Structures are given as structure tokens and as C-alpha cells.
Short mmCIF file of C-alpha atoms in Angstrom, two decimals:
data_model
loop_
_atom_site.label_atom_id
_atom_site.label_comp_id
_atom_site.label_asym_id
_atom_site.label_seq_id
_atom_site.Cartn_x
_atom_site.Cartn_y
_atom_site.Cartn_z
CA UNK A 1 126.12 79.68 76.44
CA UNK A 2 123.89 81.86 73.73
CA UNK A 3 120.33 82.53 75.58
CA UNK A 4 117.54 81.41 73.71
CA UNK A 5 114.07 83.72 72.78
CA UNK A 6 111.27 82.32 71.86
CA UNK A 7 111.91 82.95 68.17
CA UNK A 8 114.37 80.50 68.08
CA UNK A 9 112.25 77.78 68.65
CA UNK A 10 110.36 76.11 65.95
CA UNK A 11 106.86 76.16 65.87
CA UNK A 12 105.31 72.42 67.39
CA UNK A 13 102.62 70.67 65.97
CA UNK A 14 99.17 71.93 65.72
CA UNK A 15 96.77 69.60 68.47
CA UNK A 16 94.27 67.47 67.30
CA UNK A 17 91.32 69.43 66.71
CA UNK A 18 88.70 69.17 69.36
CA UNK A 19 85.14 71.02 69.78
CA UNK A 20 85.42 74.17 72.18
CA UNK A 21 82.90 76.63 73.45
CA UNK A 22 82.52 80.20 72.46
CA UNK A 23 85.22 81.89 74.02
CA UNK A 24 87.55 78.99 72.85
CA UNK A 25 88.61 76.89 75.26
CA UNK A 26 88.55 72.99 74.67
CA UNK A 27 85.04 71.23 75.90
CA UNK A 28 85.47 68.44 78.70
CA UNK A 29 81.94 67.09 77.52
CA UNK A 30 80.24 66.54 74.30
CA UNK A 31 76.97 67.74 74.18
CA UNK A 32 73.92 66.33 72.20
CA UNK A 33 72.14 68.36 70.20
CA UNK A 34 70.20 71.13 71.12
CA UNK A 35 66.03 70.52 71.90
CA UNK A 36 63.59 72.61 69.84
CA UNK A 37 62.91 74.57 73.62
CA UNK A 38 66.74 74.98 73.86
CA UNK A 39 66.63 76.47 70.23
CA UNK A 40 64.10 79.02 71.09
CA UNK A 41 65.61 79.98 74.40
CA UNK A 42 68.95 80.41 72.19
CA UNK A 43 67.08 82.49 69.52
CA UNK A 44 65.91 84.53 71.93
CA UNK A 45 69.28 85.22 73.92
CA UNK A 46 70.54 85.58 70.70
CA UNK A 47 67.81 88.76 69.83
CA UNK A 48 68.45 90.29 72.92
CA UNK A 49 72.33 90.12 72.70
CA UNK A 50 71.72 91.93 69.49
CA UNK A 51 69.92 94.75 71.04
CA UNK A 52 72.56 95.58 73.40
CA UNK A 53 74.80 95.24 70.93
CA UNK A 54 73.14 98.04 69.10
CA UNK A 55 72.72 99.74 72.04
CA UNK A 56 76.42 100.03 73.22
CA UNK A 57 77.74 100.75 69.43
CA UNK A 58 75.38 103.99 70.16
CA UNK A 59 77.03 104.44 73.25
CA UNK A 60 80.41 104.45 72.46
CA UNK A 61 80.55 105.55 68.71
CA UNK A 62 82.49 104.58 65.91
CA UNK A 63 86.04 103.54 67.14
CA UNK A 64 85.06 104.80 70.62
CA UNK A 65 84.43 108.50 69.51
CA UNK A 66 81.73 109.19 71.66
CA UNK A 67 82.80 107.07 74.79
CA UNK A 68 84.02 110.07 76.86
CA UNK A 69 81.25 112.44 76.23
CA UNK A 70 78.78 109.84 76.87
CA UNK A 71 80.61 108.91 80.32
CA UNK A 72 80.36 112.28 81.22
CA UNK A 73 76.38 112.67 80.28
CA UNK A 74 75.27 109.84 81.81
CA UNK A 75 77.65 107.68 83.83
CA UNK A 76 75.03 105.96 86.03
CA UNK A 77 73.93 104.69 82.66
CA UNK A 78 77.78 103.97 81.67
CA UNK A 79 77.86 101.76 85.24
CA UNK A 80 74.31 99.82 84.99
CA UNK A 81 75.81 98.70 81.68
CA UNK A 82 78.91 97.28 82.52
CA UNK A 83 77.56 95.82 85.65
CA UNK A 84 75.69 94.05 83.29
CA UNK A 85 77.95 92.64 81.03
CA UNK A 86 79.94 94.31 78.06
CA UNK A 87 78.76 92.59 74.67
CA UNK A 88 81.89 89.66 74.14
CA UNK A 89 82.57 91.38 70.54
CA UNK A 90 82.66 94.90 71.93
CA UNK A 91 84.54 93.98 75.14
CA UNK A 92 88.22 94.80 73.73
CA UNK A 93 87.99 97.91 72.79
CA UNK A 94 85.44 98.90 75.96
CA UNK A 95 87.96 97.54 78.30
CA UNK A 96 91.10 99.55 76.13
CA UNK A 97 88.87 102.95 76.49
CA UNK A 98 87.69 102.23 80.00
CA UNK A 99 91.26 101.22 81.50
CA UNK A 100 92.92 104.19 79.72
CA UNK A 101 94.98 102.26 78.05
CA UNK A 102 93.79 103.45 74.41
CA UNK A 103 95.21 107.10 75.44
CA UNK A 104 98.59 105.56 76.37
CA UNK A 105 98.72 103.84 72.98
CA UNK A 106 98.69 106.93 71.01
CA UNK A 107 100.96 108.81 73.35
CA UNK A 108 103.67 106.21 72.77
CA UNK A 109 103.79 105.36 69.00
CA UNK A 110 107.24 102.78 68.36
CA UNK A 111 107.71 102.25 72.19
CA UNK A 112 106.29 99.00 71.88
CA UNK A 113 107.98 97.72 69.09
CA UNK A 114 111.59 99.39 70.67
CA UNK A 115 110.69 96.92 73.63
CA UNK A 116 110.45 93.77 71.83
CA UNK A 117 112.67 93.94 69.09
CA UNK A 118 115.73 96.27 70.37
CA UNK A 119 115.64 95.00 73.94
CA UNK A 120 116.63 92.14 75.91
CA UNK A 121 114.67 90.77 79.26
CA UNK A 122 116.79 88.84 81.87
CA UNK A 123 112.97 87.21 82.45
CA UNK A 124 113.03 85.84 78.98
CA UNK A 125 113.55 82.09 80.03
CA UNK A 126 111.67 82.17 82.78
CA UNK A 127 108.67 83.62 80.44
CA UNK A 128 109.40 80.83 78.11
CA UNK A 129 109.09 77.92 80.15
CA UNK A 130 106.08 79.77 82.22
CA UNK A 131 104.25 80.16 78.81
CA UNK A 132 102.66 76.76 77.88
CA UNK A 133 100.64 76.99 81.74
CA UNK A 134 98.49 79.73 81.02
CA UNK A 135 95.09 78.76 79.59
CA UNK A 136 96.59 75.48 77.84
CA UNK A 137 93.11 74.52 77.22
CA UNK A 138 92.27 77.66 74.68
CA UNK A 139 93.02 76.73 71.22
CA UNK A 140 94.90 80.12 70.98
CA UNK A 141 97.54 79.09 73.19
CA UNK A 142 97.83 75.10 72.74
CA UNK A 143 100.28 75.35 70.22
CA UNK A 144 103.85 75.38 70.83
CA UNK A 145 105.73 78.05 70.29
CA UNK A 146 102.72 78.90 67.84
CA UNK A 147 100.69 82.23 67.21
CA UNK A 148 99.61 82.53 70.69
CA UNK A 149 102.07 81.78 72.95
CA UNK A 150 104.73 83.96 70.90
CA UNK A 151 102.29 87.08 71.47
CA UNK A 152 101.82 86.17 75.24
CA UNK A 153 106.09 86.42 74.82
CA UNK A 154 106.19 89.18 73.29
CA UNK A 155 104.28 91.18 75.63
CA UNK A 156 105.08 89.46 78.85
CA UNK A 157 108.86 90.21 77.74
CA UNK A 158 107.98 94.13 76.72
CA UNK A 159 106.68 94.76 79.91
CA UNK A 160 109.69 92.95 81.70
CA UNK A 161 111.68 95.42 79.67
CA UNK A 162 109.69 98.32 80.18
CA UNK A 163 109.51 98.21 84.33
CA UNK A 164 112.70 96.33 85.24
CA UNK A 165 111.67 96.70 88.94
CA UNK A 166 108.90 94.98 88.30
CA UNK A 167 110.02 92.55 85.93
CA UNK A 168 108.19 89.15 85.11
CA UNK A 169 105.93 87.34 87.71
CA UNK A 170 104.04 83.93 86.74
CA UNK A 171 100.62 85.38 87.70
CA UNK A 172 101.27 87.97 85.11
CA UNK A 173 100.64 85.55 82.61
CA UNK A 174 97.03 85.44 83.30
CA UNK A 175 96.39 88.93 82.48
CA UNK A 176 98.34 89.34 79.79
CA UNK A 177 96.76 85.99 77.97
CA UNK A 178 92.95 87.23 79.12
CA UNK A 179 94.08 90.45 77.18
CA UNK A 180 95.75 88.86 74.11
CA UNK A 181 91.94 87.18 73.88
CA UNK A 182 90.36 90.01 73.06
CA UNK A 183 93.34 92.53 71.27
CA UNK A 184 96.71 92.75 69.23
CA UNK A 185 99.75 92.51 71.67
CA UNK A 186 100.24 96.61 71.06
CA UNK A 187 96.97 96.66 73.05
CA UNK A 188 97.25 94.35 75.63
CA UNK A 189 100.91 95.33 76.31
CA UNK A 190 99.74 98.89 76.75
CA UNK A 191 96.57 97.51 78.77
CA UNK A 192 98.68 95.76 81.32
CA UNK A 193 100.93 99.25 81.74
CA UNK A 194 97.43 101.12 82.51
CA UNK A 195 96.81 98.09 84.93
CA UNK A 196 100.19 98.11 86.81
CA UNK A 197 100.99 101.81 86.65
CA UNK A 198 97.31 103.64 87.59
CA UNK A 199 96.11 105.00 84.79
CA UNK A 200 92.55 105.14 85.90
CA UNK A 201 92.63 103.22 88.94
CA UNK A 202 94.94 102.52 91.90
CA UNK A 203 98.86 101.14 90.18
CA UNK A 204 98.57 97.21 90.63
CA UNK A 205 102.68 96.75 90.31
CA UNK A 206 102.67 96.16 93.85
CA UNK A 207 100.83 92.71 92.95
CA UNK A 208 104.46 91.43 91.67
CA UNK A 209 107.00 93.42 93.17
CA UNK A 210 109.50 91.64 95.59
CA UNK A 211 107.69 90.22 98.83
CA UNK A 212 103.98 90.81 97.16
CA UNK A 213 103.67 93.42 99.21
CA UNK A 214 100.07 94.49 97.79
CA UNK A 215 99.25 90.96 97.80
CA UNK A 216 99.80 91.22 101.71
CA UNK A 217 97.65 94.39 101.75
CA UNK A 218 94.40 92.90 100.49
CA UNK A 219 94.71 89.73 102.20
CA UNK A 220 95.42 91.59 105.34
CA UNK A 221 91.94 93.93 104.67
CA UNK A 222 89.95 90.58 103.13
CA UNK A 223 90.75 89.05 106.52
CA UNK A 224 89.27 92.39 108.48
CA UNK A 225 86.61 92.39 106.06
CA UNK A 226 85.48 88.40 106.37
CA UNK A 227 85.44 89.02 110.17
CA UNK A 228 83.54 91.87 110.02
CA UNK A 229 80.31 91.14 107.75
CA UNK A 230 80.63 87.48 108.35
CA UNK A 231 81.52 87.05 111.58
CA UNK A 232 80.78 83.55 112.53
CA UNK A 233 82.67 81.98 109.23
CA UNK A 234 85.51 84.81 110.52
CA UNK A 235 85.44 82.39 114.36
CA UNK A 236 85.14 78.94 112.34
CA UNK A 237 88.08 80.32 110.52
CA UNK A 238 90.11 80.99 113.19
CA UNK A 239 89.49 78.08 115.04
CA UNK A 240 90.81 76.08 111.89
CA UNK A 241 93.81 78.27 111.14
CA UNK A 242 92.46 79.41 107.58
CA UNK A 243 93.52 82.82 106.75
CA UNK A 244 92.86 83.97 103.16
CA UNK A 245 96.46 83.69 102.08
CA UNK A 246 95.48 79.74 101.81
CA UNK A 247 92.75 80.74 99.23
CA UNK A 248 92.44 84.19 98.17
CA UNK A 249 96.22 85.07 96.95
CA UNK A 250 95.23 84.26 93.54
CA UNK A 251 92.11 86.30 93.10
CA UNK A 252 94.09 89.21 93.80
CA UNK A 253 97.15 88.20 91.85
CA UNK A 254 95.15 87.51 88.34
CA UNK A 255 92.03 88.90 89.25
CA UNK A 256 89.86 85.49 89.22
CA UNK A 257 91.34 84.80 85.57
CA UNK A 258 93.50 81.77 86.84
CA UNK A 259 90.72 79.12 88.07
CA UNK A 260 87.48 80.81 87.42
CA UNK A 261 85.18 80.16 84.83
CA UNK A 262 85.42 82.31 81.58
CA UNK A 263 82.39 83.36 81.52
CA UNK A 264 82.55 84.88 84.99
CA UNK A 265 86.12 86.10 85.06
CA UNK A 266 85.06 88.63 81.92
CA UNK A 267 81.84 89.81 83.50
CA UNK A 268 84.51 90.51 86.84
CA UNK A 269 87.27 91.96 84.72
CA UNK A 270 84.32 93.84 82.78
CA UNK A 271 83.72 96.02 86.41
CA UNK A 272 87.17 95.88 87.94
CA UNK A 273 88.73 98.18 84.93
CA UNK A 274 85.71 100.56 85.38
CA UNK A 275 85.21 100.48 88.84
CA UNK A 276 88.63 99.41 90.44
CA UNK A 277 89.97 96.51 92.90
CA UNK A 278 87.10 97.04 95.03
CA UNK A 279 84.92 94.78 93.12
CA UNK A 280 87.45 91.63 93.59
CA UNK A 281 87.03 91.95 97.77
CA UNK A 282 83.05 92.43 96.92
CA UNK A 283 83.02 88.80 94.87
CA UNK A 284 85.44 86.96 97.32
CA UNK A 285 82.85 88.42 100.29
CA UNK A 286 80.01 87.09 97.99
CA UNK A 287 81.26 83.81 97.56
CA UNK A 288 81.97 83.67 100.81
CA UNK A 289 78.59 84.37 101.73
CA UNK A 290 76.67 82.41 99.44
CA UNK A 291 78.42 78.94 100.90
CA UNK A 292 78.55 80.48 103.97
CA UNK A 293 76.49 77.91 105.95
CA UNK A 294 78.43 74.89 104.35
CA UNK A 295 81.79 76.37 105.28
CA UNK A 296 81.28 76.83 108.87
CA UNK A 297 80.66 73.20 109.25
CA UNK A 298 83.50 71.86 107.45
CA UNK A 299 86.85 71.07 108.92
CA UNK A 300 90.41 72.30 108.24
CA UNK A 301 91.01 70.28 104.94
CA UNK A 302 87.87 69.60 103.79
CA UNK A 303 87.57 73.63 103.97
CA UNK A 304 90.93 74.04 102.20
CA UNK A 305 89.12 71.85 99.42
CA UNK A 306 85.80 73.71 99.39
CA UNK A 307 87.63 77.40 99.35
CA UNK A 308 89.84 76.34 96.38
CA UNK A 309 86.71 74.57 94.38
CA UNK A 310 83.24 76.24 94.66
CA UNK A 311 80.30 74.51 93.88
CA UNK A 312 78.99 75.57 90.16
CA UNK A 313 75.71 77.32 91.41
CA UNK A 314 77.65 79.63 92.83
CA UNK A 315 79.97 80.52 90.44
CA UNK A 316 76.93 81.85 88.44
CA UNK A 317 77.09 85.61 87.00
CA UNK A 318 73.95 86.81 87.17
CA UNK A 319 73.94 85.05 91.31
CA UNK A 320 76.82 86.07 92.52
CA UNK A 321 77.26 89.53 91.06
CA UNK A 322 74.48 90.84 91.96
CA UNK A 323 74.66 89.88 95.68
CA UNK A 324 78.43 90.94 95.10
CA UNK A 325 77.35 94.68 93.76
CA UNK A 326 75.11 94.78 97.02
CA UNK A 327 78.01 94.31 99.72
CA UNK A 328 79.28 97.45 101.16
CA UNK A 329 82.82 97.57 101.61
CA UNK A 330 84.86 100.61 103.87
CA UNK A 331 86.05 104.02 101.53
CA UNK A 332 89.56 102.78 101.85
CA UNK A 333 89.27 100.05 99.51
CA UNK A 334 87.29 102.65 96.97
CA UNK A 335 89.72 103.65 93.83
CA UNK A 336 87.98 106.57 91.79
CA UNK A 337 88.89 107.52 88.46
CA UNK A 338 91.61 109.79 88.42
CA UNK A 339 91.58 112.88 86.35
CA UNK A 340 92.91 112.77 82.88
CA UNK A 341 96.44 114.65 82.89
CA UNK A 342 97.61 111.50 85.01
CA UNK A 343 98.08 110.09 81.42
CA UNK A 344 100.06 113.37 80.63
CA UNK A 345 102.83 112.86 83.70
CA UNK A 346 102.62 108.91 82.88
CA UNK A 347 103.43 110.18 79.07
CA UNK A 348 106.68 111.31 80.45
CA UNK A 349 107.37 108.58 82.85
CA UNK A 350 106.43 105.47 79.86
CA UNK A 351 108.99 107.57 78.16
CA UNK A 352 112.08 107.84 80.44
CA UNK A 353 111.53 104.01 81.26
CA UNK A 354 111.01 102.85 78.10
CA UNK A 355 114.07 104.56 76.42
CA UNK A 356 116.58 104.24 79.80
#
């Protein structure tokens, strides 16, 4: 029997067309109108957006030119920033200079391309019927077989290609679609290599290799961790059987992209590709913390239920971060930048992979 790729499917029909927010994903509610005090609040989060706007073009020059020399001059600056937010129509290429990924791009001109047109993926069916699960609420992806979900194929297949150890995972999906959000599928393809292969920060392949065995690594230190600064949830825990496999596999896996809100999971993903997997463990110990004393009264599936659904006030950026920035965790979680010839010996390596 012939195997089937995406492109021979037909395009379905477009959905009916619904209102959505600003990053694009359908609205549950219809909102009235906006009060004249809503207006001016708006107008005024709309002056000060502006302002940082102008602020970060400074920063990081015209196509990123200046990013590296002004990382170098002033990275507390660099850090305060991103902490804070990136600006939503700057935040693709940031997150492409910041993860390293831009370098790898222009290392590797036609790999891409070889990878999707010239190769074949024994994940390609699996990728296919995985597809219409990740964000089916953005309009970018509702379609099927459309625009959007042949991108997500494309790269999600490329990568399969690329690291054949590695292959295709369904978790990948979430990373891969964030990207596509915000860049061309050259980009986020070579975004997700920079992810899964260290780049800048510690390789994530070990997310969705055989077993999970990474996954079993930061569950294993979460667990130490929630014992150790909260202690008494860590007993209540225990004494209900919860260990964080039950809850926290996903957080790790798509790094809060699957069942967070937008909003949040881009202010995360804006300080985990600067500052490294240490800032998921500081957000789960956060959020742990901030229900804290609602969680250690609740029993065994009523606690299931409250660990997979936190309450909205705490799924606030400017709450939660903040108290998340302030936990200390121990140096082995810590995952410095690496020095720059890394991209040199991952030059060679993209290359004997790619072309094996």
C-alpha cells in the first residue's frame, strides 16, 4: 500500500469564521464593548507598548545587527528585559537570535529544503494524524490540511528526518506550532534543532528519546525540589501518593505551551530560551506555592483536579513570574550560555546528519 504525505490530501473547508483574541486563538466568550475607562486604560497600554517597542528595536538593531554587542555591554539590561516580556511583534526574531538558532540558519543554507522535499520520515503518518490536536483553537491551524497544519508537517517531518534517533514525539507538536506562530518553517525548524541539540542551552532531545529519560530527570529533581522549599505540601503529597509525574510531565515535555494560557506560555518561553530549563522548575515551584495552602487540604482526586487546572489568578504573568524569578533553585539545574564555536562543531554535526 502507497504511504500517504500530507500533500496528498486536499485541503478541507475553511471554519466558520469566529472572533479570536490577539494572538489568534478562537474566543469562548463574546465580549461587550469596551467602557470609556477601559478605552483609556487600553490607550495607555497601548503608549507604553510602543515605547518598549522603540526601545528594543534600539537594542537589537536592524535585522538583529546589534543584538550581540549589546548582550555583551549590558546583559543585566538584556535579562531585566526579557524577564519582562519581549514586545509580541519583535518576539520571533528575539527568540531566533537568543536560542542561536539564527546562526544555525545561515550555516546550513538548502539543508532544510533537502529534508522535506528529498527525504522520507517513517513518522510521517503518525505526524499526520497527530496534527489537527495541536492548538485546534488558533485560526492558523483549524484548517485541514490547510496553510498551517502543512507547515507544522513540514517541519515536524524535517526534524524526524534530520535526528532519526530522535524521531517524532506528540509533545513535539507543541513547540514546533508555538514556533510556526511567530516564523517561516526554515526558522522554526532550525529553532527546534537549537532547542533539542544545545545550541545555547542544555540539548532537550532527551525530552523524546525512548523511555523519556530527561523527562524522568526533572521530575525526579521537581520532586527533591517540592520537598525541599515546600515541605509540608511535599508530606500532604506523600501521604496522597501524588508525585509530579501525575502533573508536571507536560510542563517539561512542551514547556507550559500545551494547557497554559498564551499569554503566559510566551512570557515563559520568552526566559527559558535566554535563561535555560531552570525557569520551568522556578514556575512549577511558584505555582505550587501560590495555591499552596489550598492544596494541602485537598484529597487525592480532588488534588489530581486542582494540579491539572489552576485557578486563573494564578496563572497571571506579572503574579506568578515574579514570585517565580525570586525562587532559588540548586547550581545543578543552572544551564549557562555556552560559548559560540559550539555552533561551529554543531555546523559539522547538522551536516553529517542531515546528508547521512
Amino acid at each position: 500500500m502507497e504511504r500517504k504525505t500530507i500533500d496528498d490530501f486536499e485541503p478541507g473547508p475553511l471554519p466558520s469564521p469566529r472572533q479570536v483574541d490577539r494572538f489568534g486563538f478562537l474566543k469562548q466568550e463574546h465580549n461587550s464593548s469596551p467602557d470609556a475607562i477601559t478605552k483609556i486604560r487600553s490607550t495607555h497600554v497601548q503608549e507604553r507598548e510602543e515605547r518598549r517597542v522603540r526601545k528594543w528595536r534600539k537594542m537589537i538593531g536592524i535585522g538583529g545587527s546589534d543584538w550581540k554587542h549589546y548582550v555583551r555591554r549590558k546583559p543585566h539590561v538584556v535579562k531585566r528585559r526579557i524577564r519582562k516580556g519581549i514586545p509580541d511583534c519583535l518576539r520571533g526574531l528575539v527568540w531566533q537570535l537568543i536560542s542561536g538558532s539564527r546562526d544555525l540558519l545561515l550555516m546550513n543554507p538548502g539543508v532544510y529544503e533537502q529534508l522535506v522535499i528529498y527525504e522520507t520520515s517513517a513518522s510521517e503518518l503518525d505526524i499526520i494524524r497527530d496534527i489537527s490536536r495541536t492548538f485546534p483553537s488558533h485560526v492558523f491551524f483549524q484548517q485541514r490540511h490547510g496553510p498551517g497544519q502543512r507547515s507544522l508537517y513540514n517541519v515536524l517531518k524535517a526534524y524526524s528526518v534530520f535526528d532519526r534517533n530522535v524521531g517524532y514525539v506528540q509533545g513535539m507538536g507543541f513547540l514546533a506550532g508555538l514556533l510556526l506562530l511567530y516564523m517561516s518553517e526554515e526558522d522554526a525548524f532550525w529553532l527546534l534543532v537549537a532547542l533539542l541539540k544545545g545550541a545555547v542551552h542544555a540539548p532537550m532531545e532527551g525530552l523524546y528519546l525512548a523511555g523519556l529519560p530527561l523527562v524522568q530527570q526533572y521530575l525526579f529533581q521537581f520532586d527533591n525540589l517540592v520537598r525541599e522549599q515546600l515541605p509540608k505540601l511535599g508530606e500532604h503529597f506523600t501521604q496522597e501518593m501524588i508525585n509530579p509525574s501525575m502533573y508536571a510531565s507536560q510542563w517539561f515535555i512542551t514547556v507550559f505551551s500545551y494547557s497554559f494560557p498564551f499569554h503566559l506560555a510566551l512570557r515563559i518561553w520568552d526566559v527559558f530560551l535566554y535563561e535555560g530549563v531552570t525557569i520551568v522548575f522556578k514556575v512549577g515551584l511558584a505555582l505550587l506555592k501560590y495555591c499552596h495552602d489550598d492544596l494541602v487540604k485537598l484529597p487525592f482526586e480532588k488534588l489530581i483536579h486542582a494540579l491539572r487546572n489552576f485557578p486563573e489568578d494564578a496563572m497571571d504573568p506579572d503574579t506568578l513570574l515574579p514570585m517565580a524569578y525570586s525562587i532559588k533553585v540548586r547550581p545543578f539545574l543552572s544551564t549557562p550560555p555556552s560559548p559560540s564555536p559550539s555552533l561551529a562543531t554543531m555546523k559539522i554535526n547538522i551536516s553529517i546528519v542531515a546528508y547521512a
